[in-house]
mmCIF file of C-alpha atoms and ligand atoms in Angstrom:
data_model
loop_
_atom_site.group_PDB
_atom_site.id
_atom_site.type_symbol
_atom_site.label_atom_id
_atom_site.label_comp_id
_atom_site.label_asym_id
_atom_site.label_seq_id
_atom_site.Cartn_x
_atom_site.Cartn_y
_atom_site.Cartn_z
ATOM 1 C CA UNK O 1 -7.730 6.359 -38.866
ATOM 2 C CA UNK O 2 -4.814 8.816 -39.671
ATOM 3 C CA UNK O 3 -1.453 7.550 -38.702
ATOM 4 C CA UNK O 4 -0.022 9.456 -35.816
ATOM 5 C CA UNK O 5 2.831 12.414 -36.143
ATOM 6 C CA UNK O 6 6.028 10.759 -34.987
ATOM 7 C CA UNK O 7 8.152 13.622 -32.596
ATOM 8 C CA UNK O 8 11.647 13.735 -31.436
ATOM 9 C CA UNK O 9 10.093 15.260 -28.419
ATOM 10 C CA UNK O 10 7.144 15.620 -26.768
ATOM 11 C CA UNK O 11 6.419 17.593 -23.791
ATOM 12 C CA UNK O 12 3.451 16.643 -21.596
ATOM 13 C CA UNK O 13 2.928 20.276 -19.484
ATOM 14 C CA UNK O 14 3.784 23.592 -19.293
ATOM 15 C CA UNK O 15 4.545 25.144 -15.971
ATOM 16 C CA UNK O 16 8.238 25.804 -15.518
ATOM 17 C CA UNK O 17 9.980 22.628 -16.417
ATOM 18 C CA UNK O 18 7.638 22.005 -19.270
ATOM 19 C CA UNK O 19 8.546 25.370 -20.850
ATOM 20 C CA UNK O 20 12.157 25.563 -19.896
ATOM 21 C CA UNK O 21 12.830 22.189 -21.587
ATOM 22 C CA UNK O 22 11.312 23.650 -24.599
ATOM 23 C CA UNK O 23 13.517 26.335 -24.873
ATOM 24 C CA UNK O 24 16.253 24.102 -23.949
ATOM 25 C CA UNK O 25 15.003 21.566 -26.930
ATOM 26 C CA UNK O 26 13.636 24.100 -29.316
ATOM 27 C CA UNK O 27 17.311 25.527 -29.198
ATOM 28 C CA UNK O 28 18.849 22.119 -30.016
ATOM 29 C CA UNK O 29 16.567 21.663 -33.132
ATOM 30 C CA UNK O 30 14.427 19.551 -31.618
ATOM 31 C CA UNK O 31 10.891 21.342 -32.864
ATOM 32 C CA UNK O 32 9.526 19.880 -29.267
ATOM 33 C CA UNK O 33 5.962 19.793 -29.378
ATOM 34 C CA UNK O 34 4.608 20.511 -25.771
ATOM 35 C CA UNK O 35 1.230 19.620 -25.100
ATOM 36 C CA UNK O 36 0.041 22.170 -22.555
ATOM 37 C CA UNK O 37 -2.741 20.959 -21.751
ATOM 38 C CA UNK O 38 -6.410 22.503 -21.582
ATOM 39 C CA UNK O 39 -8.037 24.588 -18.474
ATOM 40 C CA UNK O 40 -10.362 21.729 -16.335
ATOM 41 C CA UNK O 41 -10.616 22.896 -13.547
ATOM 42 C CA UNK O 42 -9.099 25.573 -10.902
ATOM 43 C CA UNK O 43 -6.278 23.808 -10.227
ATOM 44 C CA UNK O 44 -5.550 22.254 -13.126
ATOM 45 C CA UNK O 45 -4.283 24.354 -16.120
ATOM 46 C CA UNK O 46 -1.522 25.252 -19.143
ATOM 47 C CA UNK O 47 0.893 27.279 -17.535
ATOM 48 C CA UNK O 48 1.198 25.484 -13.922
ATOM 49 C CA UNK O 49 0.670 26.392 -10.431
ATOM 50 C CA UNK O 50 2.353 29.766 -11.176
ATOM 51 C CA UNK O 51 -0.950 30.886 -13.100
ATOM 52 C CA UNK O 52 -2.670 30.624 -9.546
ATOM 53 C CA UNK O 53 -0.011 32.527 -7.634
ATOM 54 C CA UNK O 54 0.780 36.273 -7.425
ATOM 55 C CA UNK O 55 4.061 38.339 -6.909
ATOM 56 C CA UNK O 56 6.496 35.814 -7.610
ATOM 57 C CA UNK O 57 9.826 37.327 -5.340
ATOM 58 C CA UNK O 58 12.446 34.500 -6.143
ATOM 59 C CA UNK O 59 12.843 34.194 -9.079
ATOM 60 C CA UNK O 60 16.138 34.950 -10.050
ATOM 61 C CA UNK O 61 16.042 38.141 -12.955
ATOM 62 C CA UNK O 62 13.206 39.932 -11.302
ATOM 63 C CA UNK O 63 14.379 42.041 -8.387
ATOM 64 C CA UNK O 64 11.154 43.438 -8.123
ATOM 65 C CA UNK O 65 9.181 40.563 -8.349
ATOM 66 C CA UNK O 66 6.632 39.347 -11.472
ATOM 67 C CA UNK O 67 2.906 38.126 -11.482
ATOM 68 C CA UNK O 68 2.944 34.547 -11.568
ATOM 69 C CA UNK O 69 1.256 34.841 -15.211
ATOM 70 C CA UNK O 70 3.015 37.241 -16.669
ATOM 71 C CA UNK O 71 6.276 35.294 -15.824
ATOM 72 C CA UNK O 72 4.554 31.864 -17.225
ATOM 73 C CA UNK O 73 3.620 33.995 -20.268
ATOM 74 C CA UNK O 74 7.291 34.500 -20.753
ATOM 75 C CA UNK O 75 8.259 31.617 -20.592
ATOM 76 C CA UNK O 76 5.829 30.700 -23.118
ATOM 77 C CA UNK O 77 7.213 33.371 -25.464
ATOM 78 C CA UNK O 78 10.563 32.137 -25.093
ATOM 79 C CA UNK O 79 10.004 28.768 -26.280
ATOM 80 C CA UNK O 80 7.624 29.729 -29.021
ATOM 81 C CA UNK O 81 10.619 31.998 -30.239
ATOM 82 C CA UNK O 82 12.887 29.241 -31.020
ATOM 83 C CA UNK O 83 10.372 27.195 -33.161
ATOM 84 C CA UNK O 84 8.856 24.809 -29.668
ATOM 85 C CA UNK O 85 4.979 23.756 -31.226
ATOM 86 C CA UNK O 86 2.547 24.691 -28.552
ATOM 87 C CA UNK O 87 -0.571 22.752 -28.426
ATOM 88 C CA UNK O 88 -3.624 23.363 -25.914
ATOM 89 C CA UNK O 89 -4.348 19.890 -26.204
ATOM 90 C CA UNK O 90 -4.893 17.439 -22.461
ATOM 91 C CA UNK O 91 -2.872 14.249 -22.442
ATOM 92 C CA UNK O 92 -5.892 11.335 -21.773
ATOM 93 C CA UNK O 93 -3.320 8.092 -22.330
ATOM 94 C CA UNK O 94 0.929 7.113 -22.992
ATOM 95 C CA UNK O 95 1.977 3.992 -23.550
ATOM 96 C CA UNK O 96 5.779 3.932 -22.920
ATOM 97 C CA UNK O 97 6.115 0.002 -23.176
ATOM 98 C CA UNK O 98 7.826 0.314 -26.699
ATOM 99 C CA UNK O 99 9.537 2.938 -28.699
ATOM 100 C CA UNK O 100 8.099 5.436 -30.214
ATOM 101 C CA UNK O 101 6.434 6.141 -27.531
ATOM 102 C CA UNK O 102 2.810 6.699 -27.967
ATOM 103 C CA UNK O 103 0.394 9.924 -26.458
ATOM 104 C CA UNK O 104 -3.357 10.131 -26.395
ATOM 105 C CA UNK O 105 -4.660 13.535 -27.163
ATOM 106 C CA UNK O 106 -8.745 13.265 -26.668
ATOM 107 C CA UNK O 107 -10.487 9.715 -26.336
ATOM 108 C CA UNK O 108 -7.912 6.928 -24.677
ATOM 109 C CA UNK O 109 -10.204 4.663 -25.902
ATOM 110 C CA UNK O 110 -9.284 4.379 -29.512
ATOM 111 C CA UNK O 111 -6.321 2.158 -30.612
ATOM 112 C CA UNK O 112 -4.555 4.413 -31.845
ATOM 113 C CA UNK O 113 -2.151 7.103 -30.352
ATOM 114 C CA UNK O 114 -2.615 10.353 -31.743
ATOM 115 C CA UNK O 115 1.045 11.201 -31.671
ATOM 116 C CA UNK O 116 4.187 8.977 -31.585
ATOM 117 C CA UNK O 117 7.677 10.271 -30.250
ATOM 118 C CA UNK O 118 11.223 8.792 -29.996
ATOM 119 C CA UNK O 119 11.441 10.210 -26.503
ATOM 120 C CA UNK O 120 8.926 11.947 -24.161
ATOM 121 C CA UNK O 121 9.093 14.536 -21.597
ATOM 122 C CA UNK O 122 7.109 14.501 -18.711
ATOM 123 C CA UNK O 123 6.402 17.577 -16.129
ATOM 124 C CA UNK O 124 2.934 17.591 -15.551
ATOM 125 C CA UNK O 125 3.153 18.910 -12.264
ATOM 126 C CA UNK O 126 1.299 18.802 -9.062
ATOM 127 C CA UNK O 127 -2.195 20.342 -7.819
ATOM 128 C CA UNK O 128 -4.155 21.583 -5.026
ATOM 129 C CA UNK O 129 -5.264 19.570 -2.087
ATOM 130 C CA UNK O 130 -8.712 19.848 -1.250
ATOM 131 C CA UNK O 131 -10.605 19.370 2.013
ATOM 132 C CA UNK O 132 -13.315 16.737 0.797
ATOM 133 C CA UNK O 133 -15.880 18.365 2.654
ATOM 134 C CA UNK O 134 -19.564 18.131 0.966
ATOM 135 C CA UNK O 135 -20.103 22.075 -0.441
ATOM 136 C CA UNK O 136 -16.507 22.320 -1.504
ATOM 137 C CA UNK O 137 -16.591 21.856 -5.241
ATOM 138 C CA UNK O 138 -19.810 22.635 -5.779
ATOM 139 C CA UNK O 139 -18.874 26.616 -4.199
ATOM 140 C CA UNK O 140 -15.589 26.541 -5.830
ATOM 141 C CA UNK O 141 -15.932 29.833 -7.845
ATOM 142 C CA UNK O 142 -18.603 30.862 -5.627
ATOM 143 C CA UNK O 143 -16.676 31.477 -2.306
ATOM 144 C CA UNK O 144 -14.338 28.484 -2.250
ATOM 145 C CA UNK O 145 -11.112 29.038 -3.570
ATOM 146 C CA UNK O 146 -7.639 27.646 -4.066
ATOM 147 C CA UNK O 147 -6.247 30.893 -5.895
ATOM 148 C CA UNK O 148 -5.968 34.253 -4.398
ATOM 149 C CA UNK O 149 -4.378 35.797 -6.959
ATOM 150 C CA UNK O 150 -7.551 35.013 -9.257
ATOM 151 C CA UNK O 151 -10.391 35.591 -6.638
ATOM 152 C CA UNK O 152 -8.722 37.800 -3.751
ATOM 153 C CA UNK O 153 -10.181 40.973 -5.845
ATOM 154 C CA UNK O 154 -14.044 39.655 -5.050
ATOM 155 C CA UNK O 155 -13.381 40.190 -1.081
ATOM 156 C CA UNK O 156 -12.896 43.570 -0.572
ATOM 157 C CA UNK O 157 -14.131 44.563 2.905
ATOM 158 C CA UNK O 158 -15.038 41.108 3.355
ATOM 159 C CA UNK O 159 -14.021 38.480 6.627
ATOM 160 C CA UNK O 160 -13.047 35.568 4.896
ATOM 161 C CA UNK O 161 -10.730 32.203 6.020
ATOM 162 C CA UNK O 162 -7.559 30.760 5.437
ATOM 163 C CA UNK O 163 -7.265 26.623 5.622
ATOM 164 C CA UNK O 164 -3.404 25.794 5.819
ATOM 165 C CA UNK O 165 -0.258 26.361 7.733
ATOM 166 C CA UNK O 166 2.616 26.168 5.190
ATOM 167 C CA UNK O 167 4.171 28.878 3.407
ATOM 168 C CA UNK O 168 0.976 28.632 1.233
ATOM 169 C CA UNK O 169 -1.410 29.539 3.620
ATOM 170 C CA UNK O 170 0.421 32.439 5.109
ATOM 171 C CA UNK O 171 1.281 33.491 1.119
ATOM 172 C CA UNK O 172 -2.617 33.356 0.451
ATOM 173 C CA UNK O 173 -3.637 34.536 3.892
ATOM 174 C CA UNK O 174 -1.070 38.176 3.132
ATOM 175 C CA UNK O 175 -1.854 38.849 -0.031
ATOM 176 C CA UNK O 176 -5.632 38.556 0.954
ATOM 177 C CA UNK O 177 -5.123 40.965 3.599
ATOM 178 C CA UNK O 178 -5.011 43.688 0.557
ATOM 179 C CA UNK O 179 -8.697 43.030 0.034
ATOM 180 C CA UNK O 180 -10.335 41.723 3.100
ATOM 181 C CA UNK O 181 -11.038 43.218 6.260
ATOM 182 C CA UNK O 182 -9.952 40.129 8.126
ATOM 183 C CA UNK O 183 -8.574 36.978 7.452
ATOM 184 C CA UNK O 184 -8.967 33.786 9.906
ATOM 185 C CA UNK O 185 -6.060 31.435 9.133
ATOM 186 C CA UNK O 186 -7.520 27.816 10.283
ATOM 187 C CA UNK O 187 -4.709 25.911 11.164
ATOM 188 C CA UNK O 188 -4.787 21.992 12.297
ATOM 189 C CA UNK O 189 -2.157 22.052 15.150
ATOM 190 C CA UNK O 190 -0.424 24.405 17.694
ATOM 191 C CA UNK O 191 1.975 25.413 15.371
ATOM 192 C CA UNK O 192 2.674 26.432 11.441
ATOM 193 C CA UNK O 193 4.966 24.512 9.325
ATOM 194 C CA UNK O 194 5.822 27.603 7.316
ATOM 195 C CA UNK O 195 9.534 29.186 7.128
ATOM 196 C CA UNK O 196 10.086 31.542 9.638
ATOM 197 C CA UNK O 197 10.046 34.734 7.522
ATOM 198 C CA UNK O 198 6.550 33.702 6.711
ATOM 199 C CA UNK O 199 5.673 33.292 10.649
ATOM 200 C CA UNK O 200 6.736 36.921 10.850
ATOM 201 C CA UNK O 201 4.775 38.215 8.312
ATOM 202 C CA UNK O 202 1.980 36.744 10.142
ATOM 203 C CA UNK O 203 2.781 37.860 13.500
ATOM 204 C CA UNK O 204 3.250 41.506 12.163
ATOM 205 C CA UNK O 205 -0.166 41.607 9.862
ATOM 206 C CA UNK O 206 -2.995 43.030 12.676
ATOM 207 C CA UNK O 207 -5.466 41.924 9.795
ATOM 208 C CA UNK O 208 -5.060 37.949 10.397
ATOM 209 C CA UNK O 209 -5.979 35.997 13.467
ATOM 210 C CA UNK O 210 -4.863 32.296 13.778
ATOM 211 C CA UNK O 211 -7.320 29.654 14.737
ATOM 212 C CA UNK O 212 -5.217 27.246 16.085
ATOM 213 C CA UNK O 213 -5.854 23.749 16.877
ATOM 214 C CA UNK O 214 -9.124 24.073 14.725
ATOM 215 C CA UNK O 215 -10.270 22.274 11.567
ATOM 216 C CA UNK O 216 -13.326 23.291 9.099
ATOM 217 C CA UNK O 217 -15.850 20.825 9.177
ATOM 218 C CA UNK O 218 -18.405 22.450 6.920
ATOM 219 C CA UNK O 219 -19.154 24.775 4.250
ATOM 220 C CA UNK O 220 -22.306 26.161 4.073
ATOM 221 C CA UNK O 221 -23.898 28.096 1.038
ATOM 222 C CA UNK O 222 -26.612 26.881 -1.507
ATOM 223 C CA UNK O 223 -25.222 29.247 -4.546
ATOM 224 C CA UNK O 224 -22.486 31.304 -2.732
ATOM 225 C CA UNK O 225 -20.694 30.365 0.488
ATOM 226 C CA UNK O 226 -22.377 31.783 3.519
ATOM 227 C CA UNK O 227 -19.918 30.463 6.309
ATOM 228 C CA UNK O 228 -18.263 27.521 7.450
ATOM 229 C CA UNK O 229 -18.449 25.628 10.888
ATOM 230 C CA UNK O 230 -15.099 25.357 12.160
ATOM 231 C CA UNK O 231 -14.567 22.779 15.487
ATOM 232 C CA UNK O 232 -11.954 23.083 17.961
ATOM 233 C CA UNK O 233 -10.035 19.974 17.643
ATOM 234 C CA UNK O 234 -9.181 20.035 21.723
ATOM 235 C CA UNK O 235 -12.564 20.151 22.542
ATOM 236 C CA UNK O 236 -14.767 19.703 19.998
ATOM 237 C CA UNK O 237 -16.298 22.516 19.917
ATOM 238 C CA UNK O 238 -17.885 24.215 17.479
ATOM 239 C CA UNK O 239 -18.270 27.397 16.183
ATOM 240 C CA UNK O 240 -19.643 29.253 13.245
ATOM 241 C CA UNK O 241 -17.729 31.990 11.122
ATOM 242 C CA UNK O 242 -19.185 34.167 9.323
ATOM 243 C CA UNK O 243 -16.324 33.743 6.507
ATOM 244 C CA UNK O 244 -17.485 34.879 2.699
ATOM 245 C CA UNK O 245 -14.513 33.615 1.426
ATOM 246 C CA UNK O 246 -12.710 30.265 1.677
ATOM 247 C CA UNK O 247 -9.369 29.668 0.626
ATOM 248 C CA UNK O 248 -8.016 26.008 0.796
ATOM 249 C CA UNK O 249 -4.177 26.025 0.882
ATOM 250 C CA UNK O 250 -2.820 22.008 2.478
ATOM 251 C CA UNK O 251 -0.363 21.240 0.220
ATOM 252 C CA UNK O 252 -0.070 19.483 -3.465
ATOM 253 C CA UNK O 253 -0.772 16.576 -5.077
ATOM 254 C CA UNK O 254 1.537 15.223 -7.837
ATOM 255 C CA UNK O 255 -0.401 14.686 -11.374
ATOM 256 C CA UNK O 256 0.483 11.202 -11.991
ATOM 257 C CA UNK O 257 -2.560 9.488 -12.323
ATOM 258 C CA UNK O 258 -1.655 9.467 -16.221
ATOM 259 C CA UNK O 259 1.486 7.438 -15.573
ATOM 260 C CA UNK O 260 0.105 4.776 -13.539
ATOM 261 C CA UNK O 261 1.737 1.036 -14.487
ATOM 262 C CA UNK O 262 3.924 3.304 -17.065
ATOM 263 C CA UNK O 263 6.540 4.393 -15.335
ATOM 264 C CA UNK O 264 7.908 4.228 -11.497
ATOM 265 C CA UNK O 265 6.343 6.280 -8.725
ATOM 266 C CA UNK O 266 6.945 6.479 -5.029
ATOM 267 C CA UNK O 267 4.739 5.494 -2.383
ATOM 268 C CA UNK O 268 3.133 9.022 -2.225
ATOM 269 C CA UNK O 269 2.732 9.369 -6.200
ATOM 270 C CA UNK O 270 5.655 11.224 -7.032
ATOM 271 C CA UNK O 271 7.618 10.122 -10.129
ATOM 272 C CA UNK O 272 11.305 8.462 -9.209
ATOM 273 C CA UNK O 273 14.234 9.853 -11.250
ATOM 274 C CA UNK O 274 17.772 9.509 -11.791
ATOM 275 C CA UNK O 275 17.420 5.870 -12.831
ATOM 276 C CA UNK O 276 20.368 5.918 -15.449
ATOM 277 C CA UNK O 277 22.714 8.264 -15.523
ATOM 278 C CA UNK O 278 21.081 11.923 -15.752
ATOM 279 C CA UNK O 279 18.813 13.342 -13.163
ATOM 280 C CA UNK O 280 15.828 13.203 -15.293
ATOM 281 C CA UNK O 281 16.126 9.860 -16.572
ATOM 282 C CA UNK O 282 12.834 7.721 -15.862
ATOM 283 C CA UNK O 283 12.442 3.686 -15.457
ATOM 284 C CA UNK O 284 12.060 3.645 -19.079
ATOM 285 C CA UNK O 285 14.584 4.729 -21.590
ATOM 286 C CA UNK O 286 13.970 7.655 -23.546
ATOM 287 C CA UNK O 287 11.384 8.513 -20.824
ATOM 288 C CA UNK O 288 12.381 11.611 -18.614
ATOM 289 C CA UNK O 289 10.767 13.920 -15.977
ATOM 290 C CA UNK O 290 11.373 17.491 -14.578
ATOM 291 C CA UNK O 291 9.261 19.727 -12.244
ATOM 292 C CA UNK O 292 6.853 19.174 -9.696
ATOM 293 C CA UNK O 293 5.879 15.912 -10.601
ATOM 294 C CA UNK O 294 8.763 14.074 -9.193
ATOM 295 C CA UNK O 295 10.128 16.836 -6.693
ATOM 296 C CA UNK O 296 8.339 16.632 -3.366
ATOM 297 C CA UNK O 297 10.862 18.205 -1.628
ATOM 298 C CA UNK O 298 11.940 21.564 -2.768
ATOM 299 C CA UNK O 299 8.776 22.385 -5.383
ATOM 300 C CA UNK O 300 10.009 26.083 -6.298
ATOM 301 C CA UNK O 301 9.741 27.738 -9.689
ATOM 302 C CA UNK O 302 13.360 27.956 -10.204
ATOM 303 C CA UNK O 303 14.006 24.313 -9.420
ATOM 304 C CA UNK O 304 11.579 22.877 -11.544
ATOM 305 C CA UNK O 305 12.791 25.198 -14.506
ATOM 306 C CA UNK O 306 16.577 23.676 -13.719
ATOM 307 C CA UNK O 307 15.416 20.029 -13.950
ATOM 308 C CA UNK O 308 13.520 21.080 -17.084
ATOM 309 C CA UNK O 309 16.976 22.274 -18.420
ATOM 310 C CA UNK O 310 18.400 19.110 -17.295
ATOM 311 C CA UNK O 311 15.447 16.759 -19.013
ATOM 312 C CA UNK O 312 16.167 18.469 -22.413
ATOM 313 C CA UNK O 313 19.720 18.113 -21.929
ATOM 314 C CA UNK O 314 19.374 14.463 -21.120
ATOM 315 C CA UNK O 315 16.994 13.606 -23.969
ATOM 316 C CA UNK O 316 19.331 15.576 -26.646
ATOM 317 C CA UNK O 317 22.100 13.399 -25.705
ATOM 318 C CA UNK O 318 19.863 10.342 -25.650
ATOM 319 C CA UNK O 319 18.540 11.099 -28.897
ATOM 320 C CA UNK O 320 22.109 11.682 -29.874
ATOM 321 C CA UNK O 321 23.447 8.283 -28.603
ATOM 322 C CA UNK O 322 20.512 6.289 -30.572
ATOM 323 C CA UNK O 323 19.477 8.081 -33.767
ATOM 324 C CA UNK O 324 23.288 9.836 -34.524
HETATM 325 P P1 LIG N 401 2.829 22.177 3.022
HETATM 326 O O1 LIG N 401 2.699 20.711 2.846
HETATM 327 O O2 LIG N 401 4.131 22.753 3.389
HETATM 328 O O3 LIG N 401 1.791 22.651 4.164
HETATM 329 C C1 LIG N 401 0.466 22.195 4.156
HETATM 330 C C2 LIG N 401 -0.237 22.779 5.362
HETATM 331 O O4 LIG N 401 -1.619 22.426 5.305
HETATM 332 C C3 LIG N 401 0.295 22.259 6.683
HETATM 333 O O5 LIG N 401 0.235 23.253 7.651
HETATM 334 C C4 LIG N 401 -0.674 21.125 6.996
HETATM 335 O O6 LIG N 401 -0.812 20.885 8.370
HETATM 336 C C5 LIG N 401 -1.971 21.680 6.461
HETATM 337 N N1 LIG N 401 -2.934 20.654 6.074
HETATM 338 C C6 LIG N 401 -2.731 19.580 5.264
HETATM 339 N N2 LIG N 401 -3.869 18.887 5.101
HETATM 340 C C7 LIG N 401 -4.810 19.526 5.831
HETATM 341 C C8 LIG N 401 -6.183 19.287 6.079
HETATM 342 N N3 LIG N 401 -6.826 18.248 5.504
HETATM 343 N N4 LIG N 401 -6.836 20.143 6.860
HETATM 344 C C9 LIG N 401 -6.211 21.183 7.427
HETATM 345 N N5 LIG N 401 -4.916 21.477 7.244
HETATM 346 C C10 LIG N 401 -4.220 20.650 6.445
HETATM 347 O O7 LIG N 401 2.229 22.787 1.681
HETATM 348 P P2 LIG N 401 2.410 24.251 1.067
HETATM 349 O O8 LIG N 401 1.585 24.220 -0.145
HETATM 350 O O9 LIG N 401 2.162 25.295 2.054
HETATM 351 O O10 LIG N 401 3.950 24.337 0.667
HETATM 352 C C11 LIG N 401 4.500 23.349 -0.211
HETATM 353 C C12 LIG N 401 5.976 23.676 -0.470
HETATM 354 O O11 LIG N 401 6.076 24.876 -1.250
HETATM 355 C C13 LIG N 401 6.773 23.912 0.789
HETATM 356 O O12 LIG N 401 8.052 23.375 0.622
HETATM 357 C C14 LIG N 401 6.839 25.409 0.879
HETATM 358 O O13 LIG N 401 7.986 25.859 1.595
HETATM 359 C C15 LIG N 401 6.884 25.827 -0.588
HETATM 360 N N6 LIG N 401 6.320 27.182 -0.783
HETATM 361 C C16 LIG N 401 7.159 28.256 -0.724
HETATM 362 C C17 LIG N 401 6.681 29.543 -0.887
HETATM 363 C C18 LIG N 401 7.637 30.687 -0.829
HETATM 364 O O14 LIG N 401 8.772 30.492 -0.433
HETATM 365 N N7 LIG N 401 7.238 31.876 -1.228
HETATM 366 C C19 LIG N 401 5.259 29.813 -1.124
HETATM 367 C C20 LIG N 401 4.448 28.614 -1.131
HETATM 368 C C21 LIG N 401 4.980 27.365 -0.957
HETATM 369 P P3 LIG N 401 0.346 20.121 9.193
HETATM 370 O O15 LIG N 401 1.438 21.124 9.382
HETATM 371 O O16 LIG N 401 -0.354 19.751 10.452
HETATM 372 O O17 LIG N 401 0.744 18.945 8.364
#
C-alpha cells in the first residue's frame, strides 16, 4: 500500500471559504492541496452552493452583479494562480485523533489514509433541504429541482411551484418568473420569513401567487413531474396543481456527517468554532473550519470567504508556532 502524501494543508471543499483559504495559504507558501470534491448529486458539488445560484448582487467588486459560477470559477483561478493543488477528489473518512492528520480519498475502508497533513481545513459547506416526499428524488432532474439557475431555462411558458418562504424561495420564485408563465410560491404559514426587500419583490411580481398556509403533500409523475397535490394546512383540503416544475427551497443542511465523533458540532450539526484563540480554531488543534459548515447564522458568500481568510491565517500561524 503506498504511504500517504504528508501536506501542510489540506482543504476539504471549495465553495467560498474553501477557495479563499487557498489563496490565502497558497500565498503563504503553503502549496494547500484542496480537495474539491466530486459532483454526487444536485446539491452536492466542487464549487458550493454558489454553482446552484444565479446573479450574485452582494458581492463586494461586482456592481453589476456575477453568475454564481462564473464568480466560483474565479475564485478557482485565483488560487490555482498562486500554486493551491486542486483535486476533484470526495473526502469518504478523517481521522483527527493524532497529528498528521489523516484524509480518506475513495474507500474509508482501507487502513490507510490516502493523504496525511500537519493541519486540515475544513469548509465543506451546507446543502439543500428536501421535502421527503415519495417522487422527490426519483423526479429530481425531471421536474423537481433545487436549482433555478440550472433548470429555470426548461420552463418557459410553463406554471410551475415554489416550496419555501425565505429569501431562497422568493430568490428562486423571481428569477423563475423570467421563464414561466406563473409561479405558485407554497408557503407553510401566514407569513414569509424572507427580508423585507424580498417581500417586495414578491408583492410587485403579477407573475407569482402565494399559497399560504399550504404544504405539498405529493408529487406526481412516473418519468417527468405531472403535478403535485398541495393541502391547505387550515383545513385540510386538498387541491391539485397542475405545476410542471417543482422547486424545493426550505433551508440548508450543514455537511458534517464526515466529522461525526471527530470534531465538536452543535445540536443542529453545525461545526463549533473559536475554541482557542482564532475564530476558526476547532476542538482539535491544528483542526480549523470556515464557511457554511459552522455558520448558521449569517451563510452569505462574502462571510464564508472572510472566515476562509481567517482559517488560513490561523493555520499559518499555527504551523508557524509548531514546525518554526
Ligand atoms: P430559511 O431557513 O431562511 O427559510 C426556509 C423557508 O422554508 C422558511 O420559510 C420555512 O418555513 C420553509 N420550510 C422549511 N422546511 C419546510 C418544509 N418541510 N416544508 C415547507 N416549507 C418549509 O432558508 P433560506 O434558504 O431561504 O435562507 C437561508 C439564509 O440565507 C437566510 O439567512 C437568508 O437570509 C440567506 N439568503 C439570502 C439571500 C440574499 O440575500 N440574496 C438569498 C438566499 C438566502 P418557516 O418560515 O415556517 O420556518
Amino acid at each position: 500500500m503506498a504511504t500517504p502524501s504528508l501536506h501542510d494543508v489540506i482543504i476539504i471543499g471549495s465553495g467560498p471559504a474553501g477557495l479563499t483559504a487557498a489563496v490565502y495559504a497558497a500565498r503563504a507558501n503553503l502549496v494547500p492541496l484542496v480537495l474539491e470534491g466530486e459532483v454526487s448529486s444536485t446539491s452536492d458539488q466542487p464549487g458550493g452552493q454558489l454553482m446552484l445560484t444565479t446573479d450574485v448582487e452582494n458581492f463586494p467588486g461586482f456592481p453589476d452583479g456575477i453568475m454564481g459560477p462564473e464568480l466560483m470559477a474565479r475564485f478557482r483561478a485565483q488560487a490555482l494562480r498562486f500554486g493551491a493543488d486542486i483535486r476533484t477528489e470526495k473526502v469518504s473518512r478523517v481521522d483527527f485523533s493524532a497529528a498528521p492528520y489523516g484524509v480518506w480519498v475513495g474507500s474509508a475502508d482501507v487502513s490507510e489514509p490516502t493523504y496525511r497533513a500537519h493541519s486540515v481545513i475544513v469548509s465543506t459547506g451546507a446543502q439543500s433541504l428536501m421535502l421527503g416526499l415519495p417522487g422527490e428524488s426519483r423526479l429530481l432532474g425531471h421536474g423537481v429541482s433545487t436549482c433555478a439557475t440550472c433548470d429555470g431555462f426548461f420552463f418557459r411558458d410553463h406554471e410551475i411551484a415554489v416550496v419555501g418562504g425565505g429569501d431562497s424561495a422568493i430568490e428562486e420564485a423571481t428569477f423563475l418568473t423570467k421563464f414561466a408563465s406563473k409561479v405558485t410560491l407554497i408557503v407553510r404559514r401566514d407569513q414569509l420569513r424572507a427580508s423585507k426587500i424580498m417581500q417586495d419583490r414578491v408583492a410587485h411580481n403579477p407573475k407569482i401567487e402565494i399559497r399560504w398556509n399550504s404544504v405539498v403533500t405529493e408529487i406526481v409523475g412516473e418519468t417527468r413531474l405531472e403535478h403535485i397535490v398541495v393541502q391547505d394546512v387550515q383545513t385540510a383540503e386538498t387541491t391539485t396543481l397542475a405545476a410542471t416544475g417543482l422547486f424545493v427551497a426550505i433551508g440548508h443542511r450543514p455537511n458534517t456527517d464526515l466529522l461525526k465523533g471527530q470534531l465538536d458540532l452543535e445540536d443542529n450539526g453545525y461545526l463549533i468554532t473559536g475554541h482557542w484563540g482564532g475564530a476558526s480554531t476547532t476542538n482539535v488543534a491544528g483542526v480549523f473550519a470556515c464557511g457554511d459548515v459552522q455558520d448558521h447564522t449569517y451563510r452569505q458568500a462574502i462571510t464564508a470567504a472572510g472566515s476562509g481568510c481567517q482559517a488560513a491565517i490561523d493555520a499559518e500561524r499555527w504551523l508557524e508556532a509548531q514546525h518554526g
